[in-house]
Amino acid sequence: MEVDSVTVTLDDKQQPGVESRDGMKAQVPAGQPDTKAKDAKPVPERKRSRNLSEDRRFKLFSGTANRPLAEEIGRHIGVPVGEVKLQRFADGEVYFQLLENVRGVDVFVVQPTCYPVDQNLVELLVIIDALKRASAARITVVVPYYGYARQDRKDRPRVAISAKLIADLLTTAGANRALFVDLHAAQIQGFFNIPVDHLFASPVLVSYFKELKLPNLIVVSPDAGGVERARFFAQKMQAPLAIVDKRRTDLNVAEVMNVVGDVAGKTCLIIDDIIDTAGTLVKTVDALYAAGAASVYACASHAIFSGPAIDRIANSRLEQVVVTNTVPLREAAQKLAKIKVLSVAGLLGAAIESIHMETSVSTLFN
């Protein structure tokens, strides 16, 4: 993605009292206007190379959580994934060594904190520490899926706010910037004391469903917390919105109550950020069909697919489940014809380019 960026700097003509390159101060006679300052023209600052493959101040690295995604991002931006040595001791302890010089380099590390969550998280922290000690100029963590994001507040007595804890760990390890895709709650950005770029997978998903041209479409939020996400999607699809009211009785257990909105005879598209055990999803599907829906599709940014998720989707009345590759799919999920995977590598690659070139990433929201 090519975006122009020009930084305004002063010409060789100096402002009054400002030291010039020869060490002398430029003076303006009293009572006379500083015409030189007024006539000074902005000149473009020397910028980084437009071709990242030629930019020695840029490197891309990856952990083991989703190496295929990192390699696909590398192909989009024309930069290979950096060489590292990553091994584990017999007790599972991670060993990491950079095999390339990163001194003074703008470094991006791709590592979702998906299953096994704790192992991938510690691996990311060790990678950040190694980059910091190798004198990288800036370390940006690219976390397509942010684990522990669902624990973002005290909803019960004596519970941890783990989303904040993970933010502190990443920052303390040495991350200077973070890039995420579809955080479970947008306010998690406020847990960080470093710049955060929050991308949405919806442009990729919207493009796919627009091509399908589903008849009589209505977008459905599976709970009240996802209404904002579903409303944005509905606006892009120019479709009405419905909401499923649910009551969660325990962790990973939800009881669907009723459907708010008219879905009778319509094609329903359920929008969510995460599909974990798929318990909420299949109960939402049953509620929509009970309300008279003609057919039901689903899409989500993060395909966690824990435990019985694949069996539940396979045995459900869902027409299709569309997800992205923010996390690697289990082998069983790859074999299921109902599941369609879209890539966010282009989206992440464009964001990485914009961050490195110091240009706006807001165009990616469209």
mmCIF file of C-alpha atoms in Angstrom:
data_model
loop_
_atom_site.group_PDB
_atom_site.id
_atom_site.type_symbol
_atom_site.label_atom_id
_atom_site.label_comp_id
_atom_site.label_asym_id
_atom_site.label_seq_id
_atom_site.Cartn_x
_atom_site.Cartn_y
_atom_site.Cartn_z
ATOM 1 C CA MET A 1 0.000 0.000 0.000
ATOM 2 C CA GLU A 2 1.470 3.327 -1.004
ATOM 3 C CA VAL A 3 0.652 6.323 1.109
ATOM 4 C CA ASP A 4 2.421 9.642 0.725
ATOM 5 C CA SER A 5 4.008 11.208 3.781
ATOM 6 C CA VAL A 6 5.805 14.571 3.843
ATOM 7 C CA THR A 7 7.347 16.087 6.956
ATOM 8 C CA VAL A 8 7.726 19.870 6.889
ATOM 9 C CA THR A 9 11.193 21.084 7.861
ATOM 10 C CA LEU A 10 12.922 24.443 7.638
ATOM 11 C CA ASP A 11 15.084 25.349 4.704
ATOM 12 C CA ASP A 12 18.763 26.311 5.106
ATOM 13 C CA LYS A 13 17.517 29.820 5.810
ATOM 14 C CA GLN A 14 17.511 30.232 9.583
ATOM 15 C CA GLN A 15 15.029 31.892 11.895
ATOM 16 C CA PRO A 16 16.255 34.788 14.052
ATOM 17 C CA GLY A 17 18.550 33.730 16.838
ATOM 18 C CA VAL A 18 18.748 30.101 15.655
ATOM 19 C CA GLU A 19 22.208 28.674 15.371
ATOM 20 C CA SER A 20 23.250 27.975 11.775
ATOM 21 C CA ARG A 21 25.386 25.080 10.547
ATOM 22 C CA ASP A 22 28.632 27.095 10.858
ATOM 23 C CA GLY A 23 27.951 27.777 14.525
ATOM 24 C CA MET A 24 26.976 31.462 14.023
ATOM 25 C CA LYS A 25 23.590 32.854 14.891
ATOM 26 C CA ALA A 26 21.531 34.429 12.149
ATOM 27 C CA GLN A 27 20.542 37.968 13.094
ATOM 28 C CA VAL A 28 17.764 40.172 11.740
ATOM 29 C CA PRO A 29 18.153 43.950 12.009
ATOM 30 C CA ALA A 30 15.831 45.520 14.533
ATOM 31 C CA GLY A 31 12.568 46.828 13.121
ATOM 32 C CA GLN A 32 12.798 44.804 9.923
ATOM 33 C CA PRO A 33 10.513 41.842 9.151
ATOM 34 C CA ASP A 34 12.067 38.415 8.827
ATOM 35 C CA THR A 35 11.359 37.978 5.120
ATOM 36 C CA LYS A 36 13.637 34.962 4.860
ATOM 37 C CA ALA A 37 11.561 33.037 7.386
ATOM 38 C CA LYS A 38 8.387 33.946 5.521
ATOM 39 C CA ASP A 39 9.826 32.862 2.174
ATOM 40 C CA ALA A 40 11.221 29.594 3.530
ATOM 41 C CA LYS A 41 9.713 26.671 1.616
ATOM 42 C CA PRO A 42 9.025 23.281 3.185
ATOM 43 C CA VAL A 43 11.136 20.474 1.787
ATOM 44 C CA PRO A 44 10.419 16.782 2.150
ATOM 45 C CA GLU A 45 12.450 15.006 4.788
ATOM 46 C CA ARG A 46 14.477 12.052 3.560
ATOM 47 C CA LYS A 47 12.146 9.110 4.081
ATOM 48 C CA ARG A 48 12.567 5.391 4.495
ATOM 49 C CA SER A 49 12.719 3.249 1.387
ATOM 50 C CA ARG A 50 9.342 2.612 -0.218
ATOM 51 C CA ASN A 51 10.480 -0.938 -0.907
ATOM 52 C CA LEU A 52 10.798 -2.638 2.475
ATOM 53 C CA SER A 53 12.969 -5.371 0.955
ATOM 54 C CA GLU A 54 15.631 -2.702 0.402
ATOM 55 C CA ASP A 55 15.246 -1.095 3.810
ATOM 56 C CA ARG A 56 17.998 -2.274 6.141
ATOM 57 C CA ARG A 57 16.260 -0.578 9.060
ATOM 58 C CA PHE A 58 13.278 -2.942 8.889
ATOM 59 C CA LYS A 59 13.001 -6.587 9.958
ATOM 60 C CA LEU A 60 10.163 -9.040 10.493
ATOM 61 C CA PHE A 61 10.333 -11.911 12.983
ATOM 62 C CA SER A 62 7.957 -14.619 14.137
ATOM 63 C CA GLY A 63 7.446 -17.006 17.006
ATOM 64 C CA THR A 64 6.061 -20.505 16.583
ATOM 65 C CA ALA A 65 2.385 -19.676 17.283
ATOM 66 C CA ASN A 66 1.460 -18.853 13.666
ATOM 67 C CA ARG A 67 4.531 -18.988 11.464
ATOM 68 C CA PRO A 68 2.503 -19.438 8.214
ATOM 69 C CA LEU A 69 0.737 -16.114 8.792
ATOM 70 C CA ALA A 70 4.061 -14.347 9.409
ATOM 71 C CA GLU A 71 5.492 -15.806 6.192
ATOM 72 C CA GLU A 72 2.400 -14.696 4.250
ATOM 73 C CA ILE A 73 2.754 -11.179 5.674
ATOM 74 C CA GLY A 74 6.397 -11.256 4.602
ATOM 75 C CA ARG A 75 5.386 -12.130 1.029
ATOM 76 C CA HIS A 76 2.906 -9.233 0.974
ATOM 77 C CA ILE A 77 5.519 -6.670 2.007
ATOM 78 C CA GLY A 78 8.446 -8.309 0.216
ATOM 79 C CA VAL A 79 10.479 -9.093 3.332
ATOM 80 C CA PRO A 80 11.472 -12.594 4.487
ATOM 81 C CA VAL A 81 10.926 -13.617 8.091
ATOM 82 C CA GLY A 82 14.157 -13.128 10.042
ATOM 83 C CA GLU A 83 16.351 -16.075 11.017
ATOM 84 C CA VAL A 84 16.285 -17.139 14.648
ATOM 85 C CA LYS A 85 17.118 -20.157 16.761
ATOM 86 C CA LEU A 86 14.143 -21.168 18.875
ATOM 87 C CA GLN A 87 14.310 -24.368 20.894
ATOM 88 C CA ARG A 88 12.981 -25.811 24.128
ATOM 89 C CA PHE A 89 14.756 -27.513 26.971
ATOM 90 C CA ALA A 90 13.565 -30.908 28.166
ATOM 91 C CA ASP A 91 11.363 -29.273 30.811
ATOM 92 C CA GLY A 92 9.668 -27.004 28.227
ATOM 93 C CA GLU A 93 11.691 -23.859 28.953
ATOM 94 C CA VAL A 94 12.108 -21.735 25.820
ATOM 95 C CA TYR A 95 15.511 -20.822 24.359
ATOM 96 C CA PHE A 96 15.680 -18.022 21.787
ATOM 97 C CA GLN A 97 18.576 -16.507 19.854
ATOM 98 C CA LEU A 98 18.554 -13.937 17.053
ATOM 99 C CA LEU A 99 20.709 -14.964 14.094
ATOM 100 C CA GLU A 100 20.595 -11.498 12.504
ATOM 101 C CA ASN A 101 21.845 -8.073 13.573
ATOM 102 C CA VAL A 102 18.978 -5.831 14.720
ATOM 103 C CA ARG A 103 20.921 -2.912 16.193
ATOM 104 C CA GLY A 104 19.052 0.283 15.344
ATOM 105 C CA VAL A 105 16.394 -1.638 13.385
ATOM 106 C CA ASP A 106 12.608 -1.172 13.377
ATOM 107 C CA VAL A 107 11.474 -4.697 14.318
ATOM 108 C CA PHE A 108 8.026 -6.319 14.036
ATOM 109 C CA VAL A 109 7.277 -9.610 15.822
ATOM 110 C CA VAL A 110 4.259 -11.698 14.760
ATOM 111 C CA GLN A 111 2.942 -13.921 17.567
ATOM 112 C CA PRO A 112 -0.708 -14.524 18.482
ATOM 113 C CA THR A 113 -1.201 -15.700 22.056
ATOM 114 C CA CYS A 114 -3.435 -18.609 21.077
ATOM 115 C CA TYR A 115 -3.383 -22.244 22.267
ATOM 116 C CA PRO A 116 -1.192 -23.159 24.073
ATOM 117 C CA VAL A 117 -1.759 -19.648 25.412
ATOM 118 C CA ASP A 118 0.770 -19.513 28.255
ATOM 119 C CA GLN A 119 3.516 -21.137 26.189
ATOM 120 C CA ASN A 120 3.073 -18.738 23.277
ATOM 121 C CA LEU A 121 2.859 -15.747 25.615
ATOM 122 C CA VAL A 122 6.129 -16.571 27.397
ATOM 123 C CA GLU A 123 7.755 -17.209 24.021
ATOM 124 C CA LEU A 124 6.720 -13.723 22.888
ATOM 125 C CA LEU A 125 8.092 -12.159 26.074
ATOM 126 C CA VAL A 126 11.439 -13.928 25.610
ATOM 127 C CA ILE A 127 11.630 -12.762 21.975
ATOM 128 C CA ILE A 128 10.941 -9.155 23.014
ATOM 129 C CA ASP A 129 13.625 -9.332 25.698
ATOM 130 C CA ALA A 130 16.176 -10.690 23.214
ATOM 131 C CA LEU A 131 15.383 -7.882 20.746
ATOM 132 C CA LYS A 132 15.668 -5.243 23.476
ATOM 133 C CA ARG A 133 19.057 -6.571 24.601
ATOM 134 C CA ALA A 134 20.195 -6.657 20.961
ATOM 135 C CA SER A 135 19.567 -2.879 20.755
ATOM 136 C CA ALA A 136 16.613 -2.868 18.349
ATOM 137 C CA ALA A 137 15.501 0.733 17.745
ATOM 138 C CA ARG A 138 11.809 -0.059 18.104
ATOM 139 C CA ILE A 139 9.933 -3.288 18.860
ATOM 140 C CA THR A 140 6.354 -3.624 17.613
ATOM 141 C CA VAL A 141 4.451 -6.713 18.728
ATOM 142 C CA VAL A 142 1.962 -7.890 16.099
ATOM 143 C CA VAL A 143 -0.560 -9.948 18.071
ATOM 144 C CA PRO A 144 -3.378 -11.010 15.718
ATOM 145 C CA TYR A 145 -5.155 -12.728 18.621
ATOM 146 C CA TYR A 146 -4.755 -11.285 22.132
ATOM 147 C CA GLY A 147 -5.185 -14.026 24.706
ATOM 148 C CA TYR A 148 -6.711 -13.273 28.130
ATOM 149 C CA ALA A 149 -8.730 -10.455 26.524
ATOM 150 C CA ARG A 150 -11.993 -11.849 27.908
ATOM 151 C CA GLN A 151 -10.831 -11.115 31.465
ATOM 152 C CA ASP A 152 -10.955 -7.344 31.089
ATOM 153 C CA ARG A 153 -12.879 -6.310 34.231
ATOM 154 C CA LYS A 154 -13.942 -7.468 37.691
ATOM 155 C CA ASP A 155 -17.341 -8.978 36.962
ATOM 156 C CA ARG A 156 -17.181 -11.159 40.090
ATOM 157 C CA PRO A 157 -15.532 -10.772 43.495
ATOM 158 C CA ARG A 158 -11.848 -11.668 43.848
ATOM 159 C CA VAL A 159 -11.006 -12.202 40.178
ATOM 160 C CA ALA A 160 -7.981 -11.005 38.212
ATOM 161 C CA ILE A 161 -8.049 -8.479 35.366
ATOM 162 C CA SER A 162 -5.748 -10.595 33.226
ATOM 163 C CA ALA A 163 -6.012 -8.424 30.103
ATOM 164 C CA LYS A 164 -4.307 -5.607 32.025
ATOM 165 C CA LEU A 165 -1.672 -7.972 33.425
ATOM 166 C CA ILE A 166 -0.690 -9.173 29.941
ATOM 167 C CA ALA A 167 -0.466 -5.556 28.755
ATOM 168 C CA ASP A 168 1.932 -4.795 31.600
ATOM 169 C CA LEU A 169 4.024 -7.889 30.833
ATOM 170 C CA LEU A 170 4.436 -6.946 27.161
ATOM 171 C CA THR A 171 5.387 -3.377 28.034
ATOM 172 C CA THR A 172 7.809 -4.400 30.796
ATOM 173 C CA ALA A 173 9.466 -6.932 28.491
ATOM 174 C CA GLY A 174 10.343 -4.077 26.131
ATOM 175 C CA ALA A 175 7.588 -3.669 23.526
ATOM 176 C CA ASN A 176 7.429 -0.108 22.195
ATOM 177 C CA ARG A 177 4.255 -0.480 20.158
ATOM 178 C CA ALA A 178 1.452 -3.015 19.672
ATOM 179 C CA LEU A 179 -0.736 -4.039 16.743
ATOM 180 C CA PHE A 180 -3.898 -6.079 17.363
ATOM 181 C CA VAL A 181 -6.803 -7.465 15.356
ATOM 182 C CA ASP A 182 -10.319 -7.341 16.813
ATOM 183 C CA LEU A 183 -9.726 -7.104 20.535
ATOM 184 C CA HIS A 184 -12.536 -8.651 22.554
ATOM 185 C CA ALA A 185 -13.162 -5.194 24.036
ATOM 186 C CA ALA A 186 -11.786 -2.038 22.414
ATOM 187 C CA GLN A 187 -11.090 -0.439 25.810
ATOM 188 C CA ILE A 188 -8.250 -2.928 26.341
ATOM 189 C CA GLN A 189 -6.162 -0.412 24.384
ATOM 190 C CA GLY A 190 -6.328 1.755 27.508
ATOM 191 C CA PHE A 191 -4.448 -0.890 29.507
ATOM 192 C CA PHE A 192 -1.312 -0.080 27.511
ATOM 193 C CA ASN A 193 1.022 2.837 28.127
ATOM 194 C CA ILE A 194 2.496 2.449 24.639
ATOM 195 C CA PRO A 195 0.926 3.280 21.241
ATOM 196 C CA VAL A 196 -1.630 0.686 20.117
ATOM 197 C CA ASP A 197 -3.051 0.150 16.626
ATOM 198 C CA HIS A 198 -6.331 -1.771 16.657
ATOM 199 C CA LEU A 199 -7.343 -3.282 13.322
ATOM 200 C CA PHE A 200 -10.628 -4.923 12.391
ATOM 201 C CA ALA A 201 -11.029 -8.013 10.237
ATOM 202 C CA SER A 202 -14.418 -6.746 9.048
ATOM 203 C CA PRO A 203 -13.122 -5.293 5.726
ATOM 204 C CA VAL A 204 -11.924 -8.777 4.756
ATOM 205 C CA LEU A 205 -15.158 -10.436 5.912
ATOM 206 C CA VAL A 206 -17.440 -7.798 4.372
ATOM 207 C CA SER A 207 -15.753 -8.202 0.977
ATOM 208 C CA TYR A 208 -16.360 -11.940 1.063
ATOM 209 C CA PHE A 209 -20.044 -11.732 1.989
ATOM 210 C CA LYS A 210 -20.711 -8.963 -0.525
ATOM 211 C CA GLU A 211 -19.478 -11.340 -3.222
ATOM 212 C CA LEU A 212 -21.859 -14.043 -1.968
ATOM 213 C CA LYS A 213 -24.836 -11.690 -2.442
ATOM 214 C CA LEU A 214 -26.966 -13.451 0.165
ATOM 215 C CA PRO A 215 -30.693 -12.714 -0.338
ATOM 216 C CA ASN A 216 -32.806 -10.935 2.273
ATOM 217 C CA LEU A 217 -29.827 -10.591 4.620
ATOM 218 C CA ILE A 218 -29.982 -9.586 8.281
ATOM 219 C CA VAL A 219 -26.906 -9.260 10.519
ATOM 220 C CA VAL A 220 -27.181 -10.796 13.982
ATOM 221 C CA SER A 221 -25.219 -10.022 17.135
ATOM 222 C CA PRO A 222 -25.047 -13.117 19.396
ATOM 223 C CA ASP A 223 -25.076 -10.942 22.542
ATOM 224 C CA ALA A 224 -25.475 -7.370 23.714
ATOM 225 C CA GLY A 225 -21.714 -6.902 24.018
ATOM 226 C CA GLY A 226 -21.186 -7.433 20.289
ATOM 227 C CA VAL A 227 -23.835 -4.971 19.095
ATOM 228 C CA GLU A 228 -21.348 -2.283 18.071
ATOM 229 C CA ARG A 229 -19.354 -4.771 15.985
ATOM 230 C CA ALA A 230 -22.503 -6.149 14.354
ATOM 231 C CA ARG A 231 -23.913 -2.654 13.697
ATOM 232 C CA PHE A 232 -20.740 -1.633 11.856
ATOM 233 C CA PHE A 233 -20.945 -4.822 9.781
ATOM 234 C CA ALA A 234 -24.643 -4.262 9.046
ATOM 235 C CA GLN A 235 -23.950 -0.719 7.838
ATOM 236 C CA LYS A 236 -21.278 -1.974 5.465
ATOM 237 C CA MET A 237 -23.601 -4.698 4.171
ATOM 238 C CA GLN A 238 -26.574 -2.283 4.065
ATOM 239 C CA ALA A 239 -28.606 -4.801 6.052
ATOM 240 C CA PRO A 240 -30.844 -4.594 9.154
ATOM 241 C CA LEU A 241 -29.659 -5.693 12.593
ATOM 242 C CA ALA A 242 -30.992 -8.240 15.089
ATOM 243 C CA ILE A 243 -29.753 -9.164 18.566
ATOM 244 C CA VAL A 244 -29.872 -12.441 20.458
ATOM 245 C CA ASP A 245 -30.393 -11.963 24.187
ATOM 246 C CA LYS A 246 -28.497 -14.600 26.159
ATOM 247 C CA ARG A 247 -27.748 -15.323 29.775
ATOM 248 C CA ARG A 248 -24.380 -16.869 30.598
ATOM 249 C CA THR A 249 -24.682 -19.359 33.473
ATOM 250 C CA ASP A 250 -21.025 -20.445 33.704
ATOM 251 C CA LEU A 251 -17.695 -20.170 31.864
ATOM 252 C CA ASN A 252 -18.133 -21.321 28.247
ATOM 253 C CA VAL A 253 -21.803 -22.059 28.960
ATOM 254 C CA ALA A 254 -24.579 -19.811 27.659
ATOM 255 C CA GLU A 255 -28.361 -20.108 27.553
ATOM 256 C CA VAL A 256 -30.056 -18.302 24.673
ATOM 257 C CA MET A 257 -33.191 -16.480 25.769
ATOM 258 C CA ASN A 258 -34.808 -14.770 22.766
ATOM 259 C CA VAL A 259 -34.254 -12.964 19.484
ATOM 260 C CA VAL A 260 -34.725 -9.189 19.311
ATOM 261 C CA GLY A 261 -35.632 -8.335 15.723
ATOM 262 C CA ASP A 262 -37.580 -9.865 12.841
ATOM 263 C CA VAL A 263 -35.594 -12.731 11.272
ATOM 264 C CA ALA A 264 -38.530 -14.697 9.825
ATOM 265 C CA GLY A 265 -37.818 -15.806 6.265
ATOM 266 C CA LYS A 266 -34.430 -14.052 6.220
ATOM 267 C CA THR A 267 -30.814 -15.086 5.723
ATOM 268 C CA CYS A 268 -29.108 -14.519 9.069
ATOM 269 C CA LEU A 269 -25.419 -13.694 9.389
ATOM 270 C CA ILE A 270 -24.051 -14.045 12.942
ATOM 271 C CA ILE A 271 -21.092 -11.759 13.685
ATOM 272 C CA ASP A 272 -18.702 -12.447 16.575
ATOM 273 C CA ASP A 273 -15.048 -11.850 17.417
ATOM 274 C CA ILE A 274 -14.265 -15.307 18.850
ATOM 275 C CA ILE A 275 -15.597 -18.812 18.344
ATOM 276 C CA ASP A 276 -14.254 -20.858 21.244
ATOM 277 C CA THR A 277 -16.273 -23.961 22.132
ATOM 278 C CA ALA A 278 -19.067 -22.910 19.707
ATOM 279 C CA GLY A 279 -21.669 -23.463 22.436
ATOM 280 C CA THR A 280 -23.024 -19.922 22.142
ATOM 281 C CA LEU A 281 -22.922 -20.136 18.356
ATOM 282 C CA VAL A 282 -25.011 -23.296 17.940
ATOM 283 C CA LYS A 283 -27.581 -22.141 20.507
ATOM 284 C CA THR A 284 -27.862 -18.852 18.639
ATOM 285 C CA VAL A 285 -28.407 -20.789 15.408
ATOM 286 C CA ASP A 286 -31.179 -22.846 17.035
ATOM 287 C CA ALA A 287 -32.841 -19.684 18.370
ATOM 288 C CA LEU A 288 -32.776 -18.053 14.920
ATOM 289 C CA TYR A 289 -34.295 -21.068 13.201
ATOM 290 C CA ALA A 290 -36.943 -21.243 15.945
ATOM 291 C CA ALA A 291 -37.758 -17.600 15.133
ATOM 292 C CA GLY A 292 -38.305 -18.507 11.471
ATOM 293 C CA ALA A 293 -34.922 -17.816 9.838
ATOM 294 C CA ALA A 294 -34.550 -19.239 6.303
ATOM 295 C CA SER A 295 -30.799 -19.934 6.620
ATOM 296 C CA VAL A 296 -27.956 -19.048 8.979
ATOM 297 C CA TYR A 297 -24.315 -18.170 8.305
ATOM 298 C CA ALA A 298 -21.667 -17.182 10.846
ATOM 299 C CA CYS A 299 -18.352 -15.362 10.779
ATOM 300 C CA ALA A 300 -15.716 -14.534 13.368
ATOM 301 C CA SER A 301 -12.241 -13.050 13.451
ATOM 302 C CA HIS A 302 -10.636 -15.643 15.734
ATOM 303 C CA ALA A 303 -11.264 -19.360 15.223
ATOM 304 C CA ILE A 304 -10.161 -20.787 18.573
ATOM 305 C CA PHE A 305 -12.295 -23.942 18.170
ATOM 306 C CA SER A 306 -11.630 -25.471 21.590
ATOM 307 C CA GLY A 307 -12.915 -28.839 22.787
ATOM 308 C CA PRO A 308 -16.144 -29.913 21.056
ATOM 309 C CA ALA A 309 -16.327 -26.863 18.756
ATOM 310 C CA ILE A 310 -15.691 -28.743 15.500
ATOM 311 C CA ASP A 311 -18.269 -31.447 16.258
ATOM 312 C CA ARG A 312 -20.832 -28.852 17.264
ATOM 313 C CA ILE A 313 -20.356 -26.897 14.043
ATOM 314 C CA ALA A 314 -20.415 -30.061 11.930
ATOM 315 C CA ASN A 315 -23.690 -31.207 13.521
ATOM 316 C CA SER A 316 -25.342 -27.788 13.471
ATOM 317 C CA ARG A 317 -27.686 -26.323 10.854
ATOM 318 C CA LEU A 318 -25.157 -23.659 9.908
ATOM 319 C CA GLU A 319 -24.690 -23.159 6.171
ATOM 320 C CA GLN A 320 -21.124 -21.884 6.530
ATOM 321 C CA VAL A 321 -18.703 -20.531 9.142
ATOM 322 C CA VAL A 322 -16.245 -17.925 7.856
ATOM 323 C CA VAL A 323 -13.146 -17.162 9.941
ATOM 324 C CA THR A 324 -9.733 -15.575 9.468
ATOM 325 C CA ASN A 325 -6.244 -16.969 9.934
ATOM 326 C CA THR A 326 -5.305 -14.889 12.990
ATOM 327 C CA VAL A 327 -4.727 -18.241 14.696
ATOM 328 C CA PRO A 328 -3.789 -21.527 12.991
ATOM 329 C CA LEU A 329 -6.693 -23.893 12.461
ATOM 330 C CA ARG A 330 -6.733 -27.363 13.950
ATOM 331 C CA GLU A 331 -6.466 -30.199 11.432
ATOM 332 C CA ALA A 332 -10.086 -31.242 12.050
ATOM 333 C CA ALA A 333 -11.265 -27.711 11.278
ATOM 334 C CA GLN A 334 -9.291 -27.632 8.032
ATOM 335 C CA LYS A 335 -11.085 -30.782 6.866
ATOM 336 C CA LEU A 336 -14.588 -29.515 7.639
ATOM 337 C CA ALA A 337 -16.258 -28.227 4.472
ATOM 338 C CA LYS A 338 -18.494 -25.817 6.428
ATOM 339 C CA ILE A 339 -15.485 -23.757 7.537
ATOM 340 C CA LYS A 340 -14.050 -21.124 5.190
ATOM 341 C CA VAL A 341 -10.780 -19.355 6.083
ATOM 342 C CA LEU A 342 -9.909 -15.847 4.861
ATOM 343 C CA SER A 343 -6.466 -14.301 5.219
ATOM 344 C CA VAL A 344 -5.693 -11.083 7.098
ATOM 345 C CA ALA A 345 -2.055 -11.132 5.971
ATOM 346 C CA GLY A 346 -2.635 -8.321 3.476
ATOM 347 C CA LEU A 347 -4.369 -6.210 6.124
ATOM 348 C CA LEU A 348 -1.563 -6.740 8.640
ATOM 349 C CA GLY A 349 1.113 -6.216 5.987
ATOM 350 C CA ALA A 350 -0.390 -2.868 4.988
ATOM 351 C CA ALA A 351 -0.577 -1.821 8.652
ATOM 352 C CA ILE A 352 3.046 -2.800 9.244
ATOM 353 C CA GLU A 353 4.111 -0.769 6.211
ATOM 354 C CA SER A 354 2.157 2.258 7.436
ATOM 355 C CA ILE A 355 3.601 2.036 10.952
ATOM 356 C CA HIS A 356 7.152 1.736 9.625
ATOM 357 C CA MET A 357 6.633 4.604 7.152
ATOM 358 C CA GLU A 358 4.894 6.598 9.910
ATOM 359 C CA THR A 359 1.744 7.148 7.854
ATOM 360 C CA SER A 360 -1.902 6.761 8.856
ATOM 361 C CA VAL A 361 -3.464 3.301 9.233
ATOM 362 C CA SER A 362 -7.032 4.680 9.310
ATOM 363 C CA THR A 363 -7.575 3.886 5.620
ATOM 364 C CA LEU A 364 -7.400 0.195 6.516
ATOM 365 C CA PHE A 365 -10.666 0.489 8.449
ATOM 366 C CA ASN A 366 -12.484 0.758 5.119
#
